[in-house]
Amino acid sequence: MVAVELRPEQPAASAGASLDIENVSHAFDLDGSVLRVLDSVSLNVEPGEFVALLGPSGCGKSTLLRLIAGLEPPRAGQLRENGQPITGPHPSRVVVFQDPTLFPWRTVWNNVALGPEAQGSLKQQRERVDATIDLVGLSQFAKAYPHQLSGGMAQRVALARALVNDPEILILDEPLGKLDSLTRLTMQSEIVSLWRSKGFTSILVTHDVEEALFLATRVVIFSERPARIKADFRVDLPYPRHRGDPRLAELRRESLALLGLAASW
Amino acid sequence: MSDVTALHPGDTGLSVATGRTEALTGIAAGLAWLLAAVAAAAFDDLGDWLETQNYAIGVGVFGLSFIVLGLTGRWFPRGAAWVTRAGPWLIALGLVLTLWQLAAAKLGWLPQPFFPPPQGILEVYTFEYEELASHFLASFRLLAVGFVIGTIAGFLVGVSIGWSHKAGYWVHPVLRFIGPLPATSLLPIVFFAFPSSWSASIFLIALAAGFPVAVLTWSGVANVNTAYYDVARTLGVKPLGLIFKVAIPAALPNVFIGLFMALGAAFSALMVAELVGVKAGIGFYIQWSQGWASYANVYAALILLALLCSGSITLLFRIRDRLLSWQKGLVKW
C-alpha cells in the first residue's frame, strides 16, 4: 500500500501518466449509415497536465473519453498511456461520469471500495477507503445508501470511488454538469486542489467555458462532429485562480469566439 | 402553556381520549366475543358436536382477555395498543362468530354437513391433529423442495440467457415455447415419465415456479443500465465480477417479483399434484374428506392451506426486505 501524501504546494510529478492520442478516428453504425464522430484527432498530454476539452454538444468529446478509458477500441489510430498502447479499461485510468452512477445496492463505503475489491487488495486498503471518503468530506455518510444522498454528495462519492484507485489519468466526463451552480463552484475548487495535491493527469470534458478556464492548464477546442481539434492553448495563470481575473475574461472571449459564439459577447 | 396547546391542540386531548378509547375498544371487542361464547353455550346444538363447551370457554377467555388488555393500558401499553388497533376487526369477528354459531348450530339456517359451525372445525383440530400435521408437513415438503429446485433452475437460466448471447440463442426459444404452458397440462405425461408420483409432483411444481423466475431474472439482467458496467470495468472488475457484482444485484428486484409469481404458480401446481397424484398432503386430505362428506375437515384443511400459502409469501417478503433494504418504495405485503 502506498501512503497518500498530501503536498498541497507542489504537484507530485511522478503520479501522472502521459497520454498520446495519434490520428484517432472513430465512427458509429446507425441503422446502416455510418456516423463519423472523431476525425484524425492527435493530442499529446504531458504527465500531470490538466486538459479541458471544449466543444459543441454531441461533437464526440465524450466518445474520445471512452476511447481513453479503454471502454471501446478506436476505428483508426492509436492511444498510448506512458507509451503503452491502451487496449482495455484499467484502474490507472478511471472515469467520473456526468451521472454519479453509484451502485444503489452498495453503501457509500462499498461503492468506494469496489476498485480495491476488484483488485483483490481490499483487506490492505480499508484505511485508504476510509481516508478517501474523508477526503471528499463524507465520512459521516459512509454507511448511507446512494438514494439518501444529494446530487453533489453522490458526485463526491463517485470522485472518491475514482481517486481511491490512485489513478494516473483521471477522466472527467462533465462531472459537474448536473449540479446546481453553488455546488458546482465548490466542487471545481475541490477538484483543483485534489489534482494539485495528487499530481495525476486530468482530462476534463465540459460545456462550460469558465469551468474549463478555471480548472485547466490547457484547453483544447473541438469542431462540430466529426470532431477535429480547432484550437489548443495554455491557460498561463497560477493556482489558486480567481474567477474575476481579467485574463480569464479575455481567454473566455477568445474561446467563445472559437466556439462560434463571438456575436453574443 | 396555553401557547403550546394552541400549537398542538390535539396532543393533550388525544392522549386522554386514547386511554378511554383503549378501554372502550377492549370492552366492545370483549363483549362481542363473550356474546359468541354465550350463543354457543346457552342453547342446545341441533347436531352432534363434541367441542361446543370447550369452544365456548375458549372464545369466552379471548373475550375476557380483550377487556383486560383494554383496561390495563396504563401498565401494558403494547397490549392496549394492539387491542385498539385490532379492535374493529375483533368486534366484527366476534359478531361473525355469533351469527355463524346461531345460523349453523342453533337455528339450522345453514344446511349440514356442508356448513359446519366453528366447534365442528375445532373438533377436527382436536381429534385429528396428528393426521392433519402429517399432511401439512407432506405439502410443505413438496412445496419447499419443488419451489427451491424450480427457482434455482429458473434463476440460473435467467442469468445465463440475460448474460450470454449464445445461451439466449438456444434457451430462449425453448423457454418461450414451453414456459407459458400450464404445468398441470403435462400431468398425463409426467406421471408415467417419472419413477414416482412424488418426483413427478416435484417436477411439476419446479416447472411452474421456474418459468416466472427465469423470465424476470432474464429481463432484469438484460435491462441493467450499461453505465454500471462501464464504471465497473474502468474500476478493474473482471467479467465474472460483472455478473456477480453488477448484473445480479441490479436484477434482484426483478428476481423477487419473479419469486412472488412463482409462489402463486407453485401453490396451484401443488394442489393439482396432490389432487391427482400424491397420496398425502393438504390437497389430498381435502379431496379425501370431501369423499366422506366430512366438510368440517375440508374447512379445517383449507384454513391450514391458507396459513401455508400466506406464510410462504410473508417469509419471501421478509427475505426481500432484508436483501433489498437499499431500495425505495418496495411493494407492500
Tab-separated table of C-alpha atoms in Angstrom, chain A residues 11 31 67 77 91 95 228 260:
chain	number	residue	atom	x	y	z
A	11	PRO	CA	2.307	18.660	-7.628
A	31	ASP	CA	-29.127	1.724	-38.964
A	67	LEU	CA	-11.528	5.561	-26.029
A	77	GLY	CA	-5.241	5.445	-34.883
A	91	PRO	CA	-7.857	1.236	-12.914
A	95	VAL	CA	-13.711	7.854	-15.331
A	228	ARG	CA	-11.401	17.851	-35.133
A	260	GLY	CA	-18.720	30.349	-32.879
